Coordinates of C-alpha atoms in Angstrom, one line a residue:
M1 CA -52.4 -14.8 -29.1
C2 CA -53.2 -11.2 -28.2
G3 CA -53.1 -8.8 -25.2
I4 CA -56.3 -7.5 -23.8
F5 CA -56.8 -4.7 -21.2
A6 CA -59.9 -3.2 -19.7
V7 CA -61.0 -0.8 -17.0
L8 CA -64.7 -0.8 -16.1
G9 CA -66.4 1.8 -13.9
C10 CA -63.6 4.2 -13.7
A11 CA -64.5 7.6 -12.0
D12 CA -62.2 9.4 -14.4
C13 CA -63.3 9.5 -18.1
S14 CA -61.0 12.3 -19.2
Q15 CA -58.6 12.4 -22.0
A16 CA -55.8 11.9 -19.5
Q17 CA -57.3 8.7 -18.3
R18 CA -57.8 7.4 -21.8
A19 CA -54.1 8.2 -22.4
R20 CA -53.2 6.2 -19.3
V21 CA -55.3 3.2 -20.5
L22 CA -53.5 3.3 -23.8
A23 CA -50.1 3.4 -22.1
C24 CA -51.0 0.4 -20.0
S25 CA -52.3 -1.4 -23.0
R26 CA -49.0 -0.8 -24.9
R27 CA -47.2 -2.8 -22.2
L28 CA -48.9 -5.8 -23.9
K29 CA -47.7 -4.9 -27.4
H30 CA -45.4 -7.9 -27.6
R31 CA -48.4 -10.2 -27.4
G32 CA -50.1 -8.4 -30.3
P33 CA -47.7 -6.5 -32.6
D34 CA -50.0 -6.5 -35.6
W35 CA -52.7 -3.9 -34.5
S36 CA -54.2 -2.2 -31.6
G37 CA -57.6 -0.8 -30.7
V38 CA -59.4 0.9 -27.9
Y39 CA -63.0 1.6 -27.0
Q40 CA -64.4 4.1 -24.5
D41 CA -67.9 4.7 -23.0
E42 CA -67.6 7.2 -20.3
G43 CA -65.4 5.6 -17.6
N44 CA -65.4 2.2 -19.3
F45 CA -62.3 1.3 -21.5
L46 CA -61.6 -1.8 -23.5
A47 CA -58.3 -2.2 -25.4
Q48 CA -56.5 -4.9 -27.3
Q49 CA -53.2 -5.6 -28.9
R50 CA -53.7 -8.0 -31.8
L51 CA -51.7 -11.0 -33.0
A52 CA -53.6 -11.8 -36.3
V53 CA -53.6 -15.6 -36.7
V54 CA -57.2 -16.2 -37.9
S55 CA -58.7 -13.8 -40.4
P56 CA -55.8 -11.3 -40.4
L57 CA -57.5 -9.0 -42.9
S58 CA -60.5 -8.6 -40.7
G59 CA -61.3 -9.1 -37.0
D60 CA -59.4 -6.2 -35.6
Q61 CA -60.7 -5.5 -32.1
P62 CA -62.6 -4.4 -30.1
L63 CA -65.4 -6.4 -31.7
F64 CA -69.0 -5.2 -31.7
N65 CA -72.5 -6.4 -32.4
Q66 CA -74.4 -4.8 -35.3
D67 CA -75.6 -1.7 -33.4
H68 CA -72.4 -1.3 -31.4
T69 CA -74.3 -1.8 -28.1
V70 CA -72.1 -4.8 -27.1
V71 CA -68.4 -4.6 -27.3
V72 CA -65.7 -7.3 -26.5
V73 CA -62.0 -7.7 -26.4
A74 CA -60.7 -11.3 -26.5
N75 CA -57.5 -13.3 -26.5
G76 CA -58.6 -16.6 -27.8
E77 CA -58.8 -19.4 -30.2
I78 CA -62.4 -20.6 -30.6
Y79 CA -62.2 -23.9 -32.6
N80 CA -65.8 -24.4 -33.1
H81 CA -66.5 -20.9 -34.2
K82 CA -67.7 -22.0 -37.6
K83 CA -70.2 -24.4 -36.2
I84 CA -71.6 -21.6 -33.9
R85 CA -71.8 -19.2 -36.8
K86 CA -74.0 -21.7 -38.7
Q87 CA -76.3 -21.9 -35.6
F88 CA -76.9 -18.2 -35.8
T89 CA -77.6 -18.0 -39.6
G90 CA -80.5 -15.5 -39.9
K91 CA -80.3 -14.6 -36.1
H92 CA -77.1 -12.6 -36.0
T93 CA -75.1 -10.6 -38.4
F94 CA -71.4 -11.2 -38.3
T95 CA -69.2 -8.4 -39.5
T96 CA -65.7 -10.0 -39.4
G97 CA -64.1 -13.3 -39.8
S98 CA -62.7 -13.4 -36.3
D99 CA -63.3 -16.7 -34.4
C100 CA -63.9 -14.6 -31.3
E101 CA -66.9 -12.7 -32.7
V102 CA -69.2 -15.6 -31.8
I103 CA -68.8 -14.5 -28.1
I104 CA -71.1 -11.6 -28.9
A105 CA -73.7 -13.7 -30.7
L106 CA -73.8 -16.2 -27.8
Y107 CA -74.0 -13.4 -25.2
E108 CA -77.3 -12.2 -26.7
Y109 CA -78.9 -15.2 -25.1
G110 CA -77.5 -14.5 -21.6
E111 CA -74.3 -14.9 -19.6
N112 CA -74.4 -18.7 -19.3
F113 CA -72.8 -19.5 -22.7
V114 CA -69.1 -19.9 -21.9
D115 CA -69.2 -23.7 -21.8
M116 CA -70.3 -23.7 -25.4
L117 CA -66.9 -22.2 -26.4
D118 CA -64.5 -25.0 -27.6
G119 CA -61.0 -23.4 -27.3
V120 CA -58.9 -21.3 -25.1
F121 CA -59.7 -17.7 -24.2
A122 CA -59.7 -14.7 -21.9
F123 CA -62.2 -12.0 -22.8
V124 CA -64.0 -9.0 -21.4
L125 CA -67.4 -8.1 -22.7
Y126 CA -69.2 -4.7 -22.0
D127 CA -72.9 -4.1 -22.6
T128 CA -73.7 -0.4 -23.0
R129 CA -77.4 -1.0 -22.7
N130 CA -77.3 -1.7 -19.0
K131 CA -73.7 -0.7 -18.2
T132 CA -72.8 -4.2 -17.1
F133 CA -69.8 -6.4 -18.0
I134 CA -68.6 -9.9 -17.8
A135 CA -65.1 -11.5 -18.1
A136 CA -64.2 -15.1 -18.5
R137 CA -61.1 -17.4 -18.7
D138 CA -60.8 -20.8 -20.4
A139 CA -61.2 -24.1 -18.5
I140 CA -57.5 -24.8 -17.6
G141 CA -56.1 -21.3 -17.9
V142 CA -54.0 -21.7 -21.1
N143 CA -54.5 -18.1 -21.8
P144 CA -53.6 -15.7 -19.0
L145 CA -55.7 -13.1 -17.3
Y146 CA -55.4 -10.9 -14.2
I147 CA -58.1 -8.9 -12.4
G148 CA -57.5 -5.8 -10.2
W149 CA -59.4 -3.2 -8.3
G150 CA -58.8 0.6 -8.3
G151 CA -59.2 2.9 -5.4
D152 CA -62.3 4.4 -7.2
G153 CA -64.1 1.1 -7.2
S154 CA -63.1 0.3 -10.9
V155 CA -62.4 -3.2 -12.0
W156 CA -59.4 -3.8 -14.2
F157 CA -58.5 -6.8 -16.4
S158 CA -55.3 -7.5 -18.3
S159 CA -53.6 -10.4 -20.0
E160 CA -50.4 -9.8 -18.1
M161 CA -49.8 -8.3 -14.6
K162 CA -47.4 -5.6 -15.9
A163 CA -50.2 -3.5 -17.4
L164 CA -52.1 -3.1 -14.1
N165 CA -49.8 -3.6 -11.2
E166 CA -48.9 0.1 -10.8
D167 CA -52.5 1.4 -11.0
C168 CA -54.5 -1.1 -8.9
D169 CA -54.8 -1.2 -5.1
R170 CA -54.8 -4.9 -5.3
F171 CA -54.9 -7.5 -8.0
E172 CA -54.8 -11.3 -8.5
L173 CA -54.9 -14.1 -11.0
F174 CA -58.3 -14.5 -12.7
P175 CA -59.1 -18.1 -11.8
P176 CA -59.4 -20.5 -14.7
G177 CA -62.8 -21.9 -15.6
H178 CA -64.5 -18.9 -14.0
L179 CA -66.8 -16.0 -15.2
Y180 CA -66.9 -12.7 -13.4
S181 CA -70.2 -10.9 -13.8
S182 CA -70.8 -7.3 -12.6
A183 CA -74.5 -8.0 -12.5
A184 CA -74.1 -10.9 -10.2
G185 CA -71.5 -9.2 -8.2
G186 CA -68.5 -11.6 -8.5
F187 CA -67.1 -14.9 -9.7
R188 CA -68.7 -18.1 -10.5
R189 CA -67.3 -21.3 -11.9
W190 CA -68.5 -22.2 -15.4
Y191 CA -66.2 -25.3 -15.8
N192 CA -67.4 -28.2 -13.6
P193 CA -66.1 -31.4 -15.0
V194 CA -66.7 -34.7 -13.2
W195 CA -63.0 -35.1 -12.3
F196 CA -62.9 -31.8 -10.4
A197 CA -64.3 -33.5 -7.3
E198 CA -61.2 -35.8 -7.4
Q199 CA -63.2 -38.9 -7.0
V200 CA -61.4 -41.9 -8.4
P201 CA -62.9 -42.8 -11.9
A202 CA -63.6 -46.4 -12.9
A203 CA -63.9 -46.2 -16.7
P204 CA -61.8 -48.8 -18.5
Y205 CA -58.8 -47.9 -20.6
D206 CA -59.7 -47.9 -24.3
P207 CA -56.6 -47.0 -26.4
L208 CA -58.6 -46.3 -29.6
V209 CA -60.8 -43.8 -27.7
L210 CA -57.7 -42.0 -26.2
R211 CA -56.0 -41.9 -29.7
E212 CA -59.1 -40.5 -31.4
A213 CA -59.6 -37.9 -28.8
F214 CA -56.0 -36.7 -29.1
E215 CA -56.1 -36.7 -32.9
K216 CA -59.2 -34.6 -32.9
A217 CA -57.5 -32.2 -30.4
V218 CA -54.6 -31.7 -32.8
I219 CA -56.6 -31.4 -36.0
K220 CA -58.9 -28.7 -34.6
R221 CA -55.8 -26.7 -33.6
L222 CA -54.7 -26.5 -37.2
M223 CA -57.2 -23.6 -37.7
T224 CA -54.9 -20.9 -39.0
D225 CA -54.5 -18.3 -41.7
V226 CA -50.8 -17.8 -41.1
P227 CA -47.7 -20.0 -41.3
F228 CA -47.2 -22.5 -38.4
G229 CA -45.1 -25.3 -37.1
V230 CA -44.5 -27.6 -34.2
L231 CA -42.2 -27.5 -31.2
L232 CA -40.4 -30.9 -31.2
S233 CA -38.1 -31.9 -28.3
G234 CA -38.0 -35.6 -29.3
G235 CA -39.9 -36.6 -26.2
L236 CA -43.2 -38.5 -26.3
D237 CA -45.5 -35.5 -26.1
S238 CA -44.1 -33.2 -28.6
S239 CA -43.3 -36.1 -31.0
L240 CA -46.9 -37.3 -30.9
V241 CA -48.2 -33.7 -31.5
A242 CA -45.8 -33.6 -34.6
S243 CA -46.7 -37.0 -35.8
V244 CA -50.5 -36.4 -35.7
T245 CA -50.1 -33.0 -37.3
K246 CA -48.0 -34.4 -40.1
R247 CA -50.3 -37.2 -40.8
H248 CA -53.6 -35.2 -40.9
L249 CA -52.2 -31.8 -42.3
V250 CA -53.2 -32.7 -45.8
E251 CA -56.9 -32.9 -44.8
T252 CA -57.0 -29.3 -43.5
E253 CA -57.6 -25.9 -45.0
A254 CA -54.2 -24.9 -43.7
A255 CA -52.6 -27.3 -46.2
E256 CA -54.5 -25.5 -49.1
K257 CA -53.0 -22.2 -48.0
F258 CA -49.5 -23.3 -47.1
G259 CA -48.9 -26.7 -48.4
T260 CA -48.3 -30.0 -46.6
E261 CA -44.7 -29.4 -45.5
L262 CA -44.4 -29.2 -41.7
H263 CA -41.8 -27.1 -40.0
S264 CA -40.4 -28.4 -36.6
F265 CA -38.3 -26.5 -34.1
V266 CA -36.0 -27.5 -31.1
V267 CA -33.7 -25.7 -28.9
G268 CA -30.8 -27.0 -26.7
L269 CA -27.3 -26.7 -25.7
E270 CA -24.7 -28.4 -28.0
G271 CA -25.1 -32.2 -27.5
S272 CA -28.2 -32.1 -25.4
P273 CA -30.6 -35.1 -25.3
D274 CA -33.5 -33.1 -27.0
L275 CA -31.4 -32.1 -30.0
K276 CA -30.5 -35.7 -30.9
A277 CA -33.9 -37.1 -30.2
A278 CA -35.8 -34.3 -32.2
R279 CA -33.5 -34.7 -35.2
E280 CA -34.3 -38.4 -35.3
V281 CA -38.0 -37.8 -35.0
A282 CA -37.9 -35.1 -37.6
D283 CA -36.1 -37.3 -40.0
Y284 CA -38.6 -40.1 -39.5
L285 CA -41.6 -37.8 -40.0
G286 CA -40.0 -35.8 -42.8
T287 CA -40.4 -32.3 -41.3
I288 CA -38.4 -29.3 -42.3
H289 CA -36.4 -29.2 -39.0
H290 CA -34.9 -26.2 -37.5
E291 CA -32.3 -26.7 -34.6
F292 CA -31.4 -23.7 -32.5
H293 CA -28.4 -23.7 -30.1
F294 CA -27.8 -21.6 -27.0
T295 CA -25.1 -21.4 -24.4
V296 CA -25.5 -21.3 -20.7
Q297 CA -24.3 -17.6 -20.8
D298 CA -27.0 -16.8 -23.4
G299 CA -29.5 -18.1 -20.9
I300 CA -28.1 -16.3 -18.0
D301 CA -28.2 -13.1 -19.9
A302 CA -31.9 -13.5 -20.7
I303 CA -33.1 -14.3 -17.2
E304 CA -34.2 -10.8 -16.3
E305 CA -36.3 -10.6 -19.5
V306 CA -37.8 -14.0 -18.9
I307 CA -38.8 -12.9 -15.3
Y308 CA -40.3 -9.7 -16.7
H309 CA -42.3 -11.6 -19.3
D310 CA -43.2 -14.7 -17.2
E311 CA -44.1 -12.6 -14.1
T312 CA -43.0 -15.3 -11.7
Y313 CA -40.1 -16.3 -9.4
D314 CA -40.8 -20.0 -9.6
V315 CA -37.5 -21.8 -10.2
T316 CA -38.8 -24.6 -12.4
T317 CA -40.7 -22.2 -14.5
I318 CA -37.8 -19.8 -15.1
R319 CA -35.4 -22.7 -15.9
A320 CA -37.7 -24.1 -18.5
S321 CA -38.9 -20.7 -19.8
T322 CA -35.4 -19.4 -20.7
P323 CA -34.6 -21.8 -23.6
M324 CA -38.3 -21.5 -24.8
F325 CA -37.9 -17.7 -24.8
L326 CA -34.8 -17.8 -26.8
M327 CA -36.3 -20.3 -29.3
A328 CA -39.5 -18.3 -29.7
R329 CA -37.5 -15.2 -30.9
K330 CA -35.8 -17.4 -33.6
I331 CA -39.1 -18.9 -34.7
K332 CA -40.8 -15.6 -35.1
A333 CA -37.9 -14.4 -37.2
L334 CA -38.6 -17.1 -39.7
G335 CA -42.1 -15.7 -40.2
V336 CA -43.9 -18.3 -38.1
K337 CA -46.7 -17.0 -35.9
M338 CA -48.2 -20.2 -34.4
V339 CA -46.8 -23.5 -33.1
L340 CA -48.3 -26.6 -31.5
S341 CA -46.7 -27.9 -28.4
G342 CA -47.0 -30.8 -25.9
E343 CA -47.8 -29.2 -22.5
G344 CA -50.3 -30.9 -20.2
S345 CA -49.6 -34.5 -20.9
D346 CA -47.6 -35.1 -17.8
E347 CA -50.2 -33.6 -15.5
L348 CA -53.1 -35.5 -17.1
L349 CA -51.3 -38.9 -17.3
G350 CA -49.0 -38.8 -14.3
G351 CA -45.9 -38.6 -16.6
Y352 CA -43.5 -37.0 -14.1
L353 CA -41.1 -39.5 -12.6
Y354 CA -42.1 -39.0 -9.1
F355 CA -45.5 -40.6 -10.0
H356 CA -43.7 -43.9 -10.0
F357 CA -43.9 -43.7 -6.2
A358 CA -47.5 -43.0 -5.8
P359 CA -48.7 -45.3 -3.0
N360 CA -52.0 -46.2 -4.6
K361 CA -54.2 -45.2 -7.4
E362 CA -56.4 -42.9 -5.2
E363 CA -53.2 -40.8 -4.3
F364 CA -52.2 -41.0 -8.0
H365 CA -55.5 -39.6 -9.2
K366 CA -55.6 -36.9 -6.6
E367 CA -52.2 -35.7 -7.6
T368 CA -53.1 -35.5 -11.3
C369 CA -56.1 -33.5 -10.3
R370 CA -54.0 -31.1 -8.3
K371 CA -51.4 -30.8 -11.1
V372 CA -54.0 -30.1 -13.8
K373 CA -55.7 -27.5 -11.6
A374 CA -52.4 -25.7 -11.0
L375 CA -51.3 -25.7 -14.7
H376 CA -52.2 -22.0 -15.2
Q377 CA -49.4 -21.1 -12.7
Y378 CA -46.8 -23.3 -14.2
D379 CA -46.6 -24.9 -17.7
C380 CA -49.4 -22.9 -19.2
L381 CA -47.9 -19.7 -17.9
R382 CA -44.5 -20.6 -19.3
A383 CA -45.6 -21.8 -22.7
N384 CA -47.9 -18.7 -23.2
K385 CA -45.7 -15.9 -21.8
A386 CA -42.3 -17.1 -22.9
T387 CA -43.5 -17.3 -26.6
S388 CA -45.9 -14.3 -26.6
A389 CA -42.9 -12.2 -25.6
W390 CA -42.1 -12.4 -29.3
G391 CA -45.6 -12.4 -30.7
L392 CA -45.7 -16.2 -31.2
E393 CA -48.8 -18.2 -30.3
V394 CA -48.6 -21.6 -28.8
R395 CA -51.4 -24.2 -28.9
V396 CA -51.6 -27.1 -26.6
P397 CA -53.8 -30.0 -27.9
F398 CA -53.3 -32.1 -24.7
L399 CA -55.4 -29.5 -22.8
D400 CA -58.4 -29.9 -25.1
K401 CA -61.5 -30.2 -23.0
E402 CA -62.7 -33.3 -24.6
F403 CA -59.3 -35.0 -24.4
I404 CA -59.1 -34.0 -20.7
D405 CA -62.5 -35.7 -20.1
V406 CA -61.1 -39.0 -21.6
A407 CA -57.8 -38.9 -19.9
M408 CA -59.1 -37.9 -16.4
G409 CA -62.0 -40.2 -16.7
M410 CA -60.2 -43.6 -16.9
D411 CA -59.4 -45.8 -14.1
P412 CA -56.0 -44.4 -12.8
E413 CA -54.7 -47.9 -12.3
W414 CA -54.0 -47.9 -16.0
K415 CA -51.8 -44.8 -15.7
M416 CA -49.6 -46.1 -12.9
Y417 CA -46.1 -47.2 -13.2
N418 CA -46.0 -51.0 -13.1
K419 CA -42.7 -52.7 -13.8
S420 CA -44.0 -56.2 -13.6
L421 CA -46.5 -55.4 -16.4
G422 CA -44.1 -53.5 -18.5
R423 CA -45.8 -50.1 -17.9
I424 CA -43.7 -47.0 -17.7
E425 CA -44.9 -43.5 -17.3
K426 CA -47.6 -42.5 -19.8
W427 CA -47.9 -46.1 -20.9
V428 CA -51.6 -45.5 -21.8
M429 CA -50.6 -42.9 -24.4
R430 CA -47.6 -44.9 -25.7
K431 CA -49.8 -48.0 -26.1
A432 CA -52.6 -46.0 -27.8
F433 CA -50.2 -44.9 -30.6
D434 CA -48.2 -48.1 -30.9
D435 CA -49.5 -49.0 -34.3
E436 CA -47.6 -51.8 -35.9
E437 CA -49.1 -51.5 -39.4
N438 CA -48.9 -47.7 -39.6
P439 CA -46.5 -46.5 -37.0
Y440 CA -46.7 -42.9 -35.6
L441 CA -43.2 -43.0 -34.3
P442 CA -40.1 -45.3 -33.9
K443 CA -40.5 -47.6 -31.0
H444 CA -37.6 -46.3 -29.0
I445 CA -39.0 -42.7 -29.3
L446 CA -42.5 -43.9 -28.5
Y447 CA -41.1 -45.4 -25.2
R448 CA -38.4 -42.8 -24.5
Q449 CA -38.2 -41.8 -20.8
K450 CA -39.7 -38.5 -19.6
E451 CA -37.4 -35.4 -19.6
Q452 CA -38.3 -32.2 -18.0
F453 CA -37.9 -29.5 -20.7
S454 CA -35.2 -27.7 -18.6
D455 CA -33.3 -30.9 -18.3
G456 CA -33.8 -32.1 -21.9
V457 CA -32.2 -29.0 -23.4
G458 CA -29.0 -30.0 -21.7
Y459 CA -28.2 -31.0 -18.2
S460 CA -25.4 -28.3 -17.8
W461 CA -28.1 -25.7 -18.3
I462 CA -29.4 -26.2 -14.7
D463 CA -25.9 -26.9 -13.4
G464 CA -24.7 -23.7 -15.0
L465 CA -27.6 -21.8 -13.4
K466 CA -26.8 -23.1 -10.0
A467 CA -23.1 -22.3 -10.3
F468 CA -23.9 -18.7 -11.5
T469 CA -26.4 -18.0 -8.8
E470 CA -24.0 -19.4 -6.2
Q471 CA -21.6 -16.7 -7.1
Q472 CA -24.3 -14.0 -7.1
V473 CA -25.9 -14.7 -3.7
T474 CA -23.6 -14.8 -0.6
D475 CA -24.2 -16.9 2.4
E476 CA -24.9 -13.8 4.4
M477 CA -27.7 -12.9 2.0
M478 CA -29.3 -16.3 2.4
S479 CA -29.0 -16.1 6.1
N480 CA -31.2 -13.0 5.9
A481 CA -33.7 -14.4 3.3
A482 CA -36.5 -14.8 5.8
Q483 CA -36.3 -11.3 7.1
L484 CA -36.1 -9.8 3.6
Y485 CA -38.6 -12.0 1.9
P486 CA -41.0 -13.3 4.7
Y487 CA -43.5 -14.3 2.1
N488 CA -42.5 -17.4 0.1
T489 CA -39.0 -17.3 1.5
P490 CA -36.4 -18.5 -1.0
V491 CA -34.8 -21.9 0.1
N492 CA -31.7 -21.7 -2.0
K493 CA -29.5 -19.3 -3.9
E494 CA -31.0 -19.8 -7.3
A495 CA -34.4 -19.0 -5.9
Y496 CA -33.1 -16.0 -4.1
Y497 CA -31.5 -14.6 -7.3
Y498 CA -34.7 -14.9 -9.2
R499 CA -36.7 -13.3 -6.3
M500 CA -34.4 -10.3 -6.3
I501 CA -35.1 -9.6 -9.9
F502 CA -38.9 -10.2 -9.5
E503 CA -39.2 -7.8 -6.6
R504 CA -37.4 -5.1 -8.4
L505 CA -39.8 -5.5 -11.4
F506 CA -42.9 -6.1 -9.4
P507 CA -42.6 -4.8 -5.9
Q508 CA -46.3 -4.9 -4.9
D509 CA -47.6 -7.4 -2.3
S510 CA -50.3 -8.5 -4.8
A511 CA -47.6 -9.4 -7.3
R512 CA -45.7 -11.8 -5.1
E513 CA -48.9 -13.4 -4.0
T514 CA -49.7 -14.5 -7.6
V515 CA -46.7 -16.9 -7.6
P516 CA -47.2 -20.4 -6.2
W517 CA -44.7 -21.8 -3.7
G518 CA -43.8 -24.9 -1.7
P519 CA -41.5 -27.9 -1.7
S520 CA -41.4 -30.0 -4.8
I521 CA -39.5 -33.0 -6.2
A522 CA -39.4 -33.4 -9.9
C523 CA -42.3 -31.0 -10.4
S524 CA -44.5 -32.6 -7.7
T525 CA -47.0 -30.7 -5.6
P526 CA -46.2 -30.2 -1.9
A527 CA -48.7 -32.9 -1.1
A528 CA -46.8 -35.6 -3.1
I529 CA -43.7 -34.9 -1.0
E530 CA -45.4 -37.0 1.7
W531 CA -45.1 -40.1 -0.4
V532 CA -41.4 -40.7 0.3
E533 CA -39.8 -39.5 3.6
Q534 CA -36.5 -38.6 2.1
W535 CA -38.0 -36.3 -0.5
K536 CA -38.8 -33.8 2.3
A537 CA -35.0 -33.0 2.5
S538 CA -34.7 -32.1 -1.2
N539 CA -34.8 -28.4 -2.4
D540 CA -34.4 -29.0 -6.2
P541 CA -37.4 -29.7 -8.4
S542 CA -35.4 -31.2 -11.4
G543 CA -36.5 -34.5 -12.6
R544 CA -32.9 -35.8 -12.6
F545 CA -33.0 -36.1 -8.8
I546 CA -35.5 -39.0 -8.8
S547 CA -33.5 -42.2 -9.1
S548 CA -35.9 -43.8 -11.6
H549 CA -34.4 -41.4 -14.2
D550 CA -31.8 -43.2 -16.3
A551 CA -29.4 -40.3 -15.9
A552 CA -29.6 -40.0 -12.2
A553 CA -28.7 -43.5 -11.1
D554 CA -25.6 -45.7 -11.4
H555 CA -25.0 -49.0 -9.9
A556 CA -21.6 -49.0 -8.1
N557 CA -20.7 -51.8 -5.9
G558 CA -24.3 -53.0 -5.7
K559 CA -25.4 -49.7 -4.3
E560 CA -27.9 -47.3 -5.9
V561 CA -26.5 -43.9 -6.2
A562 CA -28.0 -40.7 -7.4
V563 CA -26.7 -37.5 -9.0
V564 CA -27.0 -34.6 -6.6
A565 CA -27.4 -31.0 -7.3
N566 CA -23.7 -30.2 -7.6
G567 CA -23.1 -32.9 -10.1
G568 CA -21.4 -35.3 -7.7
H569 CA -22.5 -38.7 -6.4
V570 CA -23.6 -39.8 -3.0
P571 CA -25.2 -43.0 -1.8
A572 CA -28.9 -42.4 -2.0
P573 CA -31.1 -43.1 1.0
N574 CA -33.2 -46.1 0.1
G575 CA -36.7 -47.3 1.0
A576 CA -39.5 -49.0 -0.7
V577 CA -42.9 -48.0 -1.9
N578 CA -45.2 -50.7 -3.1
G579 CA -42.1 -52.9 -3.7
T580 CA -40.4 -50.3 -5.7
D581 CA -36.9 -49.3 -4.7
V582 CA -36.7 -45.6 -3.7
A583 CA -33.5 -43.6 -4.2
V584 CA -33.7 -39.9 -3.9
A585 CA -30.9 -37.3 -4.4
I586 CA -30.6 -34.8 -1.7
A587 CA -29.9 -31.4 -3.4
A588 CA -27.0 -29.6 -2.0

């Protein structure tokens, strides 16, 4: 993980402007504390803050071709870089061991090469021969990138908003799966998978194909020259990542450098569901397990830093980022620079509990498409920025392009919750790894119900946040919310509190427009709210407030009841969707 920054076509090429570019780039130093570099050609500047994970003794950036006519800064992991290097034997001279140097070799044959990169990335490439440049971002947006425009017509790029928000007239998220070309005059999409059209696929479910695709995705992400580990919450996704890593680690070059012991990490409040489940999985797999505890007050004290690094006021993202932010600092203190994590599974496979109520497979599939397309604004943003705040890199095998093709290419009927057939959420993944002869995980872990990260670290974390923000934001403040924040108006006191901090840190109109907004239940998109009438009255995105969650429902006097936002119980309004009882908690 690195921080990149570039200004192209600047009218000012003075030493003062160079100093300004360096100052902006240093705002990204947390992303790359190992080294920094800058290149200037008249009014064109490229800078990088490096976190050295691959080839730490070489590969400092910017990177150049042999005659220094092409220069690139990149934040990426290119997992097929060795294969590409072989293809250019005798055609291109590589000068470093950096996996990102292959970008230059591929560019020599034109701009349409980005789909040949297997990995995650954000890069800016400048060609001194014709004074043109290109920039690109990976398929799903695992690595962040922003684009801005200066008053002098210059184009700015940055890994994070904080490096350009004060200097650009306007700026926005660089869209995932796109390339920006100065020669062509704008954006074009380079990532065009079949599923993007949201047409319902018909391929049958093949558990062995799904398993093989995921194992390949994990193995390729073990490309590292520094110590690494796995994030392990004890849920299905992180447990499978840990299990596959442990099983195949011995086959990798990483094992030759660091041995076959695998370190795992978890964070939570004392007594939280994740701590217990993670400890059990770690014992089963034989990892060297590290358990970090935090208090609600620890989390509250970190919120302003979290918002600064995450650059969002989205409630769910901040809730989940805070424990991850605290854990990342502890992990980095142990000398670990890279971890694998389980983000992306719920979006691809319909793992969130609200998917139980999808009215048909068409709606189910469209919702998974919407969720995957929005990942760069939610879980990818959280996983990347909350950890890079401390110079820790997170890799996410579920978002491997080949695995995505398999997961999104199967008939969604197989992914749907079906009680009569014994299929719970993410059944296709559970079944694929349900190996009786050589088990990957204990059965009860393999079939553990979904927890949102902010819930799994301890239910009192969210309750504590709500109680704290209730004290900080008065009813009078809430009554004026629409006047003070007419764009994406906060709907509750917790959202209002986060928005106050965000506006103080990032007061520009462009900044607030980078944050997604809209009603959500258990992390749904606004479109899925239409599935159940009662959901429209909820204003809390926690997964606990869907009655299919074990912790949210209790049978009392034959009535379904659900936990509400303040921790009490009320009779839940009931209906039916496809024969499934519906009970939804109305958040207070």
